């Protein structure tokens, strides 16, 4: 008998049963894909301007916004992140051409580092800009000083949750300001992710206007598509079972190894904590991705012909929908000054990335994934990458791993600048 997943916290939401919430999410996904394929002129015109992936993200957010579902109280997102995301990474990397990924060149790395720089300098600039209207934002010395709370956003947007927690401890951030900044972090980061998903859906037009060289990306996509066209077959029940066995089997092995590696590092190699190498989630994603890459050199690669990446893409859409459950745009009215800081901060990050991408004539893919590898980390960088093409998901993981490594150092640097500006 399967036990129901425990509800994370008390909630006043209309629906609290995770089984019902899962059904709602999948019904929304089904509705989106059904209407997207409709021949009705009005729907065709609608989807010409509104990408399906964006709807899969925003429609679930309405459930949270109107308190039909409490995204913070349901275990659905945790389950998808813990189990579907690792399996998804395995299935999306089965057909990987590693040499082609490495051949993407230096532009992806340059834009990733540009994104990091934008976050380091963007926070202090945003604080100064908002303090010109609200001078009380400066001069705080206690645990709930605004600048202290902003250090946790810097940690989250460069590395991830582990780096955010590290900054909270390093800068002794008070509970009240931390709660406010967590809300800013979630809302602003999710709004930016929505923009990136929109850009992914319109990347061809954007790249054509900017004159970006997409040859390296096109080469990866063409190799995957050529392999699929040459070997594609109608999947049998055996094929589908093998695909799930490989995806969840490797993901399970990644969990097993991560359960041993992460605590061991925390206990025996404590100096590696500053790189977030004691994070269980980090190791699960890295090991699952490594497992998928390793299998791409074996006969398991033939499962791609039976639709391995399509099943992986199904998991991606479920992930996107579950992430949308954490979005509540009405929360902006609760702390407008803090959200103004977050919005300016993200605009600086985005503006700097767009400028450098234009100067380099880099494809929008490099900008989007480089940004999300900073802001979203390993949880969502591969989601954004796979929105361009399933074969590109590993690029998001590789850059997100760098974000984990740089997160604590660069967030600490941002914190020191914020201390000078905000004290």
Tab-separated table of C-alpha atoms in Angstrom:
chain	number	residue	atom	x	y	z
A	1	UNK	CA	0.000	0.000	0.000
A	2	UNK	CA	1.346	3.417	-1.005
A	3	UNK	CA	1.354	6.058	1.687
A	4	UNK	CA	0.212	9.533	0.753
A	5	UNK	CA	2.934	12.161	0.685
A	6	UNK	CA	2.782	14.326	3.806
A	7	UNK	CA	1.605	17.895	3.475
A	8	UNK	CA	4.553	20.193	4.176
A	9	UNK	CA	2.673	22.817	6.170
A	10	UNK	CA	-0.755	23.944	7.319
A	11	UNK	CA	-2.662	25.660	4.547
A	12	UNK	CA	-6.012	27.297	3.830
A	13	UNK	CA	-5.939	26.307	0.152
A	14	UNK	CA	-9.059	24.830	-1.411
A	15	UNK	CA	-7.252	21.673	-2.565
A	16	UNK	CA	-4.632	20.012	-0.354
A	17	UNK	CA	-4.635	16.431	-1.641
A	18	UNK	CA	-1.456	15.841	-3.655
A	19	UNK	CA	-3.216	13.235	-5.777
A	20	UNK	CA	-5.800	15.811	-6.851
A	21	UNK	CA	-3.078	18.405	-7.460
A	22	UNK	CA	-1.144	15.979	-9.656
A	23	UNK	CA	-4.298	15.268	-11.627
A	24	UNK	CA	-4.937	18.993	-12.085
A	25	UNK	CA	-1.407	19.615	-13.367
A	26	UNK	CA	-1.598	16.796	-15.888
A	27	UNK	CA	-5.083	17.900	-16.968
A	28	UNK	CA	-3.693	21.393	-17.591
A	29	UNK	CA	-0.828	19.960	-19.635
A	30	UNK	CA	-3.244	17.827	-21.620
A	31	UNK	CA	-5.500	20.832	-22.280
A	32	UNK	CA	-2.573	22.933	-23.484
A	33	UNK	CA	-1.290	20.290	-25.884
A	34	UNK	CA	-4.795	19.445	-27.118
A	35	UNK	CA	-5.616	23.066	-27.922
A	36	UNK	CA	-2.157	23.703	-29.386
A	37	UNK	CA	-2.718	20.986	-32.002
A	38	UNK	CA	-6.236	22.227	-32.796
A	39	UNK	CA	-6.957	23.482	-36.317
A	40	UNK	CA	-9.313	26.170	-34.994
A	41	UNK	CA	-8.132	29.526	-36.455
A	42	UNK	CA	-8.474	31.388	-33.145
A	43	UNK	CA	-6.361	28.828	-31.277
A	44	UNK	CA	-3.752	28.735	-34.041
A	45	UNK	CA	-3.474	32.514	-33.875
A	46	UNK	CA	-3.277	32.418	-30.072
A	47	UNK	CA	-0.439	29.884	-30.007
A	48	UNK	CA	1.418	31.853	-32.654
A	49	UNK	CA	2.012	34.516	-30.002
A	50	UNK	CA	1.793	32.538	-26.731
A	51	UNK	CA	4.147	29.518	-26.510
A	52	UNK	CA	2.638	26.325	-25.129
A	53	UNK	CA	5.526	25.911	-22.698
A	54	UNK	CA	4.774	29.328	-21.210
A	55	UNK	CA	1.152	28.321	-20.623
A	56	UNK	CA	2.302	25.097	-18.937
A	57	UNK	CA	4.159	27.350	-16.520
A	58	UNK	CA	1.617	30.130	-15.930
A	59	UNK	CA	-1.656	28.225	-15.728
A	60	UNK	CA	-0.520	26.239	-12.650
A	61	UNK	CA	0.640	29.528	-11.113
A	62	UNK	CA	-2.987	30.685	-11.161
A	63	UNK	CA	-3.872	27.762	-8.885
A	64	UNK	CA	-1.394	29.117	-6.344
A	65	UNK	CA	-2.209	32.793	-6.891
A	66	UNK	CA	-5.916	32.273	-6.181
A	67	UNK	CA	-5.256	29.871	-3.274
A	68	UNK	CA	-6.786	26.884	-5.019
A	69	UNK	CA	-3.503	25.106	-4.303
A	70	UNK	CA	-0.758	26.141	-1.882
A	71	UNK	CA	2.480	25.592	-3.788
A	72	UNK	CA	4.508	25.765	-0.585
A	73	UNK	CA	2.435	23.120	1.173
A	74	UNK	CA	2.252	20.460	-1.527
A	75	UNK	CA	4.876	17.764	-1.952
A	76	UNK	CA	4.291	17.535	-5.715
A	77	UNK	CA	7.162	19.867	-6.633
A	78	UNK	CA	9.579	18.087	-4.303
A	79	UNK	CA	8.619	14.737	-5.808
A	80	UNK	CA	9.104	15.947	-9.385
A	81	UNK	CA	12.448	17.531	-8.523
A	82	UNK	CA	13.716	14.506	-6.614
A	83	UNK	CA	12.517	11.756	-8.943
A	84	UNK	CA	11.446	13.065	-12.358
A	85	UNK	CA	14.298	15.548	-12.839
A	86	UNK	CA	17.125	12.985	-12.411
A	87	UNK	CA	15.320	10.455	-14.631
A	88	UNK	CA	14.669	13.204	-17.150
A	89	UNK	CA	18.395	14.048	-17.289
A	90	UNK	CA	19.234	10.402	-18.006
A	91	UNK	CA	16.705	10.119	-20.848
A	92	UNK	CA	17.640	13.451	-22.413
A	93	UNK	CA	21.342	12.573	-22.513
A	94	UNK	CA	21.051	9.052	-23.964
A	95	UNK	CA	21.536	10.378	-27.491
A	96	UNK	CA	24.130	12.966	-26.500
A	97	UNK	CA	27.065	13.773	-28.768
A	98	UNK	CA	29.518	14.880	-26.066
A	99	UNK	CA	32.092	16.087	-28.572
A	100	UNK	CA	29.497	18.378	-30.146
A	101	UNK	CA	28.504	19.810	-26.742
A	102	UNK	CA	32.143	20.588	-25.935
A	103	UNK	CA	32.388	22.144	-29.399
A	104	UNK	CA	29.863	24.828	-28.460
A	105	UNK	CA	32.896	26.961	-27.639
A	106	UNK	CA	33.661	29.745	-25.198
A	107	UNK	CA	30.631	31.965	-25.758
A	108	UNK	CA	28.430	29.905	-23.420
A	109	UNK	CA	31.030	30.208	-20.647
A	110	UNK	CA	31.531	33.943	-21.234
A	111	UNK	CA	27.810	34.592	-20.981
A	112	UNK	CA	27.505	32.462	-17.858
A	113	UNK	CA	30.251	34.492	-16.157
A	114	UNK	CA	28.645	37.705	-17.427
A	115	UNK	CA	25.443	36.620	-15.712
A	116	UNK	CA	27.341	36.060	-12.473
A	117	UNK	CA	28.912	39.521	-12.734
A	118	UNK	CA	25.496	41.057	-13.359
A	119	UNK	CA	24.189	39.592	-10.122
A	120	UNK	CA	27.248	40.674	-8.094
A	121	UNK	CA	27.044	44.315	-9.202
A	122	UNK	CA	23.299	44.439	-9.812
A	123	UNK	CA	22.311	44.103	-6.156
A	124	UNK	CA	24.267	47.097	-4.851
A	125	UNK	CA	23.160	49.241	-7.814
A	126	UNK	CA	19.507	48.262	-7.253
A	127	UNK	CA	19.778	49.065	-3.533
A	128	UNK	CA	21.229	52.517	-4.262
A	129	UNK	CA	18.571	53.229	-6.889
A	130	UNK	CA	15.640	52.307	-4.636
A	131	UNK	CA	17.151	54.108	-1.632
A	132	UNK	CA	16.975	57.345	-3.620
A	133	UNK	CA	13.185	57.090	-3.236
A	134	UNK	CA	13.093	55.125	0.031
A	135	UNK	CA	16.132	56.282	2.066
A	136	UNK	CA	15.147	54.027	4.981
A	137	UNK	CA	16.463	51.092	2.945
A	138	UNK	CA	20.003	52.153	3.882
A	139	UNK	CA	21.726	52.400	7.232
A	140	UNK	CA	20.549	49.136	8.730
A	141	UNK	CA	22.913	47.435	11.136
A	142	UNK	CA	20.764	44.758	12.792
A	143	UNK	CA	19.949	41.239	11.559
A	144	UNK	CA	16.967	42.510	9.541
A	145	UNK	CA	18.961	45.115	7.590
A	146	UNK	CA	17.943	45.122	3.921
A	147	UNK	CA	21.495	44.583	2.669
A	148	UNK	CA	21.817	41.441	4.784
A	149	UNK	CA	18.663	39.955	3.308
A	150	UNK	CA	19.897	40.725	-0.193
A	151	UNK	CA	22.975	38.559	0.358
A	152	UNK	CA	20.692	35.512	0.444
A	153	UNK	CA	19.250	36.432	-2.969
A	154	UNK	CA	22.794	36.751	-4.304
A	155	UNK	CA	23.538	33.247	-3.000
A	156	UNK	CA	20.383	31.834	-4.562
A	157	UNK	CA	20.829	33.558	-7.930
A	158	UNK	CA	24.474	32.569	-8.363
A	159	UNK	CA	24.491	29.100	-6.852
A	160	UNK	CA	21.238	27.824	-5.430
A	161	UNK	CA	19.486	26.902	-2.205
A	162	UNK	CA	22.633	25.658	-0.480
A	163	UNK	CA	24.471	28.904	-1.258
A	164	UNK	CA	21.461	30.910	-0.104
A	165	UNK	CA	21.495	29.082	3.238
A	166	UNK	CA	25.236	29.681	3.514
A	167	UNK	CA	24.801	33.439	3.061
A	168	UNK	CA	22.054	33.482	5.679
A	169	UNK	CA	24.502	32.060	8.202
A	170	UNK	CA	27.574	34.012	7.081
A	171	UNK	CA	25.823	37.387	7.253
A	172	UNK	CA	23.570	36.506	10.214
A	173	UNK	CA	20.374	37.377	8.355
A	174	UNK	CA	17.274	37.882	10.495
A	175	UNK	CA	14.178	35.758	10.007
A	176	UNK	CA	11.848	38.611	9.023
A	177	UNK	CA	13.990	40.035	6.229
A	178	UNK	CA	14.936	36.530	5.102
A	179	UNK	CA	11.279	35.582	4.609
A	180	UNK	CA	10.671	38.731	2.568
A	181	UNK	CA	13.727	38.121	0.405
A	182	UNK	CA	12.813	34.490	-0.215
A	183	UNK	CA	9.499	35.715	-1.642
A	184	UNK	CA	11.313	38.251	-3.831
A	185	UNK	CA	13.722	35.545	-4.956
A	186	UNK	CA	10.951	33.147	-5.997
A	187	UNK	CA	8.693	35.672	-7.749
A	188	UNK	CA	11.374	37.613	-9.634
A	189	UNK	CA	13.343	34.509	-10.617
A	190	UNK	CA	10.185	32.761	-11.848
A	191	UNK	CA	9.086	35.798	-13.844
A	192	UNK	CA	12.506	35.874	-15.493
A	193	UNK	CA	12.287	32.157	-16.220
A	194	UNK	CA	8.969	32.806	-17.965
A	195	UNK	CA	10.693	35.401	-20.152
A	196	UNK	CA	13.449	32.905	-20.995
A	197	UNK	CA	10.899	30.235	-21.929
A	198	UNK	CA	9.231	32.744	-24.225
A	199	UNK	CA	12.587	33.552	-25.806
A	200	UNK	CA	13.268	29.840	-26.248
A	201	UNK	CA	10.017	29.449	-28.179
A	202	UNK	CA	10.994	32.349	-30.459
A	203	UNK	CA	14.746	31.757	-30.606
A	204	UNK	CA	14.925	31.329	-34.387
A	205	UNK	CA	13.408	34.744	-35.027
A	206	UNK	CA	15.563	36.405	-32.347
A	207	UNK	CA	18.782	34.836	-33.660
A	208	UNK	CA	17.876	35.812	-37.219
A	209	UNK	CA	17.437	39.453	-36.186
A	210	UNK	CA	20.712	39.570	-34.243
A	211	UNK	CA	22.728	37.679	-36.850
A	212	UNK	CA	23.859	35.111	-34.274
A	213	UNK	CA	25.942	32.135	-35.325
A	214	UNK	CA	23.883	29.089	-34.390
A	215	UNK	CA	25.899	26.552	-36.384
A	216	UNK	CA	27.260	24.671	-33.359
A	217	UNK	CA	23.800	24.380	-31.786
A	218	UNK	CA	22.221	23.410	-35.095
A	219	UNK	CA	24.853	20.692	-35.543
A	220	UNK	CA	23.859	19.043	-32.258
A	221	UNK	CA	20.164	19.203	-33.080
A	222	UNK	CA	20.712	17.896	-36.601
A	223	UNK	CA	22.745	14.917	-35.359
A	224	UNK	CA	20.061	13.957	-32.871
A	225	UNK	CA	17.260	14.420	-35.381
A	226	UNK	CA	19.182	12.482	-38.061
A	227	UNK	CA	19.701	9.602	-35.642
A	228	UNK	CA	16.027	9.620	-34.736
A	229	UNK	CA	14.949	9.672	-38.386
A	230	UNK	CA	17.269	6.798	-39.278
A	231	UNK	CA	16.404	4.527	-36.364
A	232	UNK	CA	12.936	5.625	-35.283
A	233	UNK	CA	10.431	2.863	-34.576
A	234	UNK	CA	7.059	2.512	-32.944
A	235	UNK	CA	7.856	1.774	-29.303
A	236	UNK	CA	6.753	-1.600	-28.018
A	237	UNK	CA	5.760	-2.278	-24.426
A	238	UNK	CA	9.257	-3.740	-23.978
A	239	UNK	CA	10.804	-0.485	-25.257
A	240	UNK	CA	8.764	1.657	-22.898
A	241	UNK	CA	9.585	-0.532	-19.927
A	242	UNK	CA	13.297	-0.429	-20.782
A	243	UNK	CA	13.202	3.354	-21.140
A	244	UNK	CA	11.624	3.742	-17.703
A	245	UNK	CA	13.986	1.120	-16.253
A	246	UNK	CA	17.034	2.970	-17.558
A	247	UNK	CA	15.774	6.418	-16.593
A	248	UNK	CA	14.634	5.636	-13.077
A	249	UNK	CA	17.253	2.926	-12.542
A	250	UNK	CA	20.139	5.309	-13.150
A	251	UNK	CA	18.335	8.010	-11.161
A	252	UNK	CA	17.958	5.535	-8.289
A	253	UNK	CA	21.662	4.696	-8.448
A	254	UNK	CA	22.428	8.419	-8.391
A	255	UNK	CA	20.333	8.790	-5.228
A	256	UNK	CA	22.130	5.815	-3.650
A	257	UNK	CA	25.588	7.198	-4.390
A	258	UNK	CA	24.609	10.754	-3.422
A	259	UNK	CA	23.336	9.497	-0.055
A	260	UNK	CA	26.877	8.252	0.604
A	261	UNK	CA	28.949	10.983	-1.047
A	262	UNK	CA	27.278	14.158	0.252
A	263	UNK	CA	27.391	13.287	3.992
A	264	UNK	CA	30.930	11.926	3.640
A	265	UNK	CA	32.127	15.217	2.180
A	266	UNK	CA	30.348	17.177	4.883
A	267	UNK	CA	31.960	15.051	7.592
A	268	UNK	CA	35.450	14.289	6.273
A	269	UNK	CA	36.111	17.136	3.827
A	270	UNK	CA	34.359	20.100	5.438
A	271	UNK	CA	36.395	22.640	3.467
A	272	UNK	CA	34.515	21.504	0.333
A	273	UNK	CA	31.260	22.771	1.812
A	274	UNK	CA	32.081	26.222	0.479
A	275	UNK	CA	31.722	24.736	-2.998
A	276	UNK	CA	28.293	23.279	-1.999
A	277	UNK	CA	29.747	19.816	-2.583
A	278	UNK	CA	27.927	18.504	0.468
A	279	UNK	CA	24.571	19.133	-1.258
A	280	UNK	CA	22.609	15.935	-1.818
A	281	UNK	CA	20.604	17.418	-4.691
A	282	UNK	CA	23.786	18.559	-6.433
A	283	UNK	CA	25.212	15.044	-6.466
A	284	UNK	CA	21.941	13.436	-7.572
A	285	UNK	CA	21.753	15.686	-10.645
A	286	UNK	CA	25.457	15.428	-11.489
A	287	UNK	CA	25.519	11.638	-11.135
A	288	UNK	CA	22.283	11.138	-13.081
A	289	UNK	CA	23.618	13.295	-15.903
A	290	UNK	CA	26.948	11.461	-15.856
A	291	UNK	CA	25.067	8.160	-16.010
A	292	UNK	CA	23.106	9.305	-19.049
A	293	UNK	CA	26.262	10.504	-20.792
A	294	UNK	CA	27.996	7.187	-20.071
A	295	UNK	CA	25.044	5.258	-21.502
A	296	UNK	CA	25.188	7.347	-24.690
A	297	UNK	CA	28.329	5.329	-25.559
A	298	UNK	CA	26.507	2.007	-25.148
A	299	UNK	CA	23.660	0.106	-26.817
A	300	UNK	CA	21.271	1.916	-24.475
A	301	UNK	CA	21.539	4.753	-26.991
A	302	UNK	CA	19.193	2.782	-29.265
A	303	UNK	CA	16.341	3.529	-26.834
A	304	UNK	CA	16.321	7.033	-28.299
A	305	UNK	CA	14.805	5.545	-31.458
A	306	UNK	CA	11.887	4.300	-29.346
A	307	UNK	CA	11.264	7.749	-27.869
A	308	UNK	CA	13.491	8.049	-24.787
A	309	UNK	CA	13.888	11.817	-25.188
A	310	UNK	CA	10.132	12.228	-25.751
A	311	UNK	CA	9.433	10.603	-22.388
A	312	UNK	CA	12.155	12.815	-20.921
A	313	UNK	CA	10.379	15.816	-22.435
A	314	UNK	CA	7.114	14.717	-20.789
A	315	UNK	CA	8.957	14.860	-17.468
A	316	UNK	CA	10.251	18.348	-18.365
A	317	UNK	CA	6.722	19.661	-18.894
A	318	UNK	CA	5.563	18.148	-15.608
A	319	UNK	CA	8.541	19.844	-13.945
A	320	UNK	CA	7.639	23.193	-15.506
A	321	UNK	CA	4.035	22.860	-14.321
A	322	UNK	CA	5.109	21.959	-10.772
A	323	UNK	CA	7.529	24.902	-10.661
A	324	UNK	CA	4.646	27.149	-11.690
A	325	UNK	CA	2.808	26.111	-8.504
A	326	UNK	CA	5.249	28.298	-6.531
A	327	UNK	CA	4.352	31.447	-8.411
A	328	UNK	CA	2.093	34.023	-6.737
A	329	UNK	CA	2.217	37.374	-8.504
A	330	UNK	CA	-0.048	39.017	-5.915
A	331	UNK	CA	2.743	38.656	-3.335
A	332	UNK	CA	4.392	41.657	-4.978
A	333	UNK	CA	1.943	44.007	-3.227
A	334	UNK	CA	3.056	42.766	0.198
A	335	UNK	CA	6.548	44.253	-0.036
A	336	UNK	CA	6.707	46.525	-3.114
A	337	UNK	CA	9.995	48.143	-2.114
A	338	UNK	CA	11.746	44.806	-1.915
A	339	UNK	CA	10.260	43.650	-5.203
A	340	UNK	CA	11.382	46.893	-6.810
A	341	UNK	CA	14.922	46.060	-5.725
A	342	UNK	CA	14.571	42.541	-7.111
A	343	UNK	CA	13.171	43.790	-10.427
A	344	UNK	CA	15.960	46.349	-10.947
A	345	UNK	CA	18.527	43.758	-9.920
A	346	UNK	CA	17.248	41.265	-12.489
A	347	UNK	CA	17.024	43.950	-15.180
A	348	UNK	CA	20.709	44.755	-14.657
A	349	UNK	CA	21.589	41.056	-14.906
A	350	UNK	CA	19.447	40.622	-18.019
A	351	UNK	CA	20.586	43.853	-19.660
A	352	UNK	CA	24.257	43.021	-19.214
A	353	UNK	CA	23.736	39.538	-20.651
A	354	UNK	CA	21.792	40.829	-23.645
A	355	UNK	CA	24.499	43.442	-24.317
A	356	UNK	CA	27.333	40.909	-24.215
A	357	UNK	CA	25.324	38.421	-26.289
A	358	UNK	CA	24.808	41.105	-28.922
A	359	UNK	CA	28.501	42.053	-28.936
A	360	UNK	CA	29.491	38.389	-29.300
A	361	UNK	CA	26.669	37.703	-31.776
A	362	UNK	CA	25.880	34.738	-29.560
A	363	UNK	CA	22.673	32.724	-29.964
A	364	UNK	CA	19.880	33.450	-27.499
A	365	UNK	CA	20.368	29.880	-26.238
A	366	UNK	CA	23.733	30.802	-24.690
A	367	UNK	CA	22.237	33.840	-22.989
A	368	UNK	CA	19.159	32.029	-21.680
A	369	UNK	CA	20.972	28.978	-20.347
A	370	UNK	CA	23.879	31.022	-18.970
A	371	UNK	CA	21.383	33.181	-17.088
A	372	UNK	CA	19.277	30.300	-15.785
A	373	UNK	CA	22.372	28.355	-14.715
A	374	UNK	CA	23.008	31.289	-12.365
A	375	UNK	CA	19.497	32.223	-11.294
A	376	UNK	CA	17.830	28.811	-11.309
A	377	UNK	CA	20.727	26.380	-10.883
A	378	UNK	CA	20.566	22.665	-11.629
A	379	UNK	CA	16.825	22.508	-10.966
A	380	UNK	CA	15.771	24.660	-13.911
A	381	UNK	CA	18.791	25.330	-16.170
A	382	UNK	CA	18.303	21.997	-17.978
A	383	UNK	CA	14.580	22.756	-18.276
A	384	UNK	CA	15.314	26.024	-20.085
A	385	UNK	CA	18.026	24.332	-22.181
A	386	UNK	CA	15.691	21.527	-23.247
A	387	UNK	CA	13.076	24.129	-24.219
A	388	UNK	CA	15.424	24.914	-27.124
A	389	UNK	CA	15.987	21.223	-27.862
A	390	UNK	CA	16.046	18.087	-25.659
A	391	UNK	CA	19.626	17.296	-26.732
A	392	UNK	CA	20.839	20.593	-25.228
A	393	UNK	CA	19.763	19.830	-21.640
A	394	UNK	CA	23.293	18.709	-20.564
A	395	UNK	CA	24.652	22.179	-21.373
A	396	UNK	CA	22.363	23.586	-18.686
A	397	UNK	CA	23.627	21.028	-16.176
A	398	UNK	CA	27.296	21.711	-16.939
A	399	UNK	CA	26.879	25.451	-16.449
A	400	UNK	CA	24.733	24.975	-13.333
A	401	UNK	CA	27.517	22.874	-11.808
A	402	UNK	CA	29.816	25.857	-12.285
A	403	UNK	CA	27.215	27.989	-10.540
A	404	UNK	CA	27.363	25.725	-7.497
A	405	UNK	CA	31.151	26.031	-7.404
A	406	UNK	CA	31.198	29.820	-7.786
A	407	UNK	CA	28.069	30.532	-5.772
A	408	UNK	CA	29.465	30.918	-2.291
A	409	UNK	CA	32.519	32.939	-3.323
A	410	UNK	CA	30.723	35.341	-5.631
A	411	UNK	CA	27.737	35.711	-3.296
A	412	UNK	CA	30.160	36.507	-0.467
A	413	UNK	CA	31.781	39.165	-2.663
A	414	UNK	CA	28.345	40.596	-3.471
A	415	UNK	CA	27.582	40.609	0.267
A	416	UNK	CA	30.702	42.627	1.045
A	417	UNK	CA	29.752	45.213	-1.584
A	418	UNK	CA	26.196	45.306	-0.220
A	419	UNK	CA	27.574	45.807	3.305
A	420	UNK	CA	29.496	48.904	2.147
A	421	UNK	CA	26.529	50.307	0.198
A	422	UNK	CA	23.789	49.471	2.683
A	423	UNK	CA	25.386	50.150	6.071
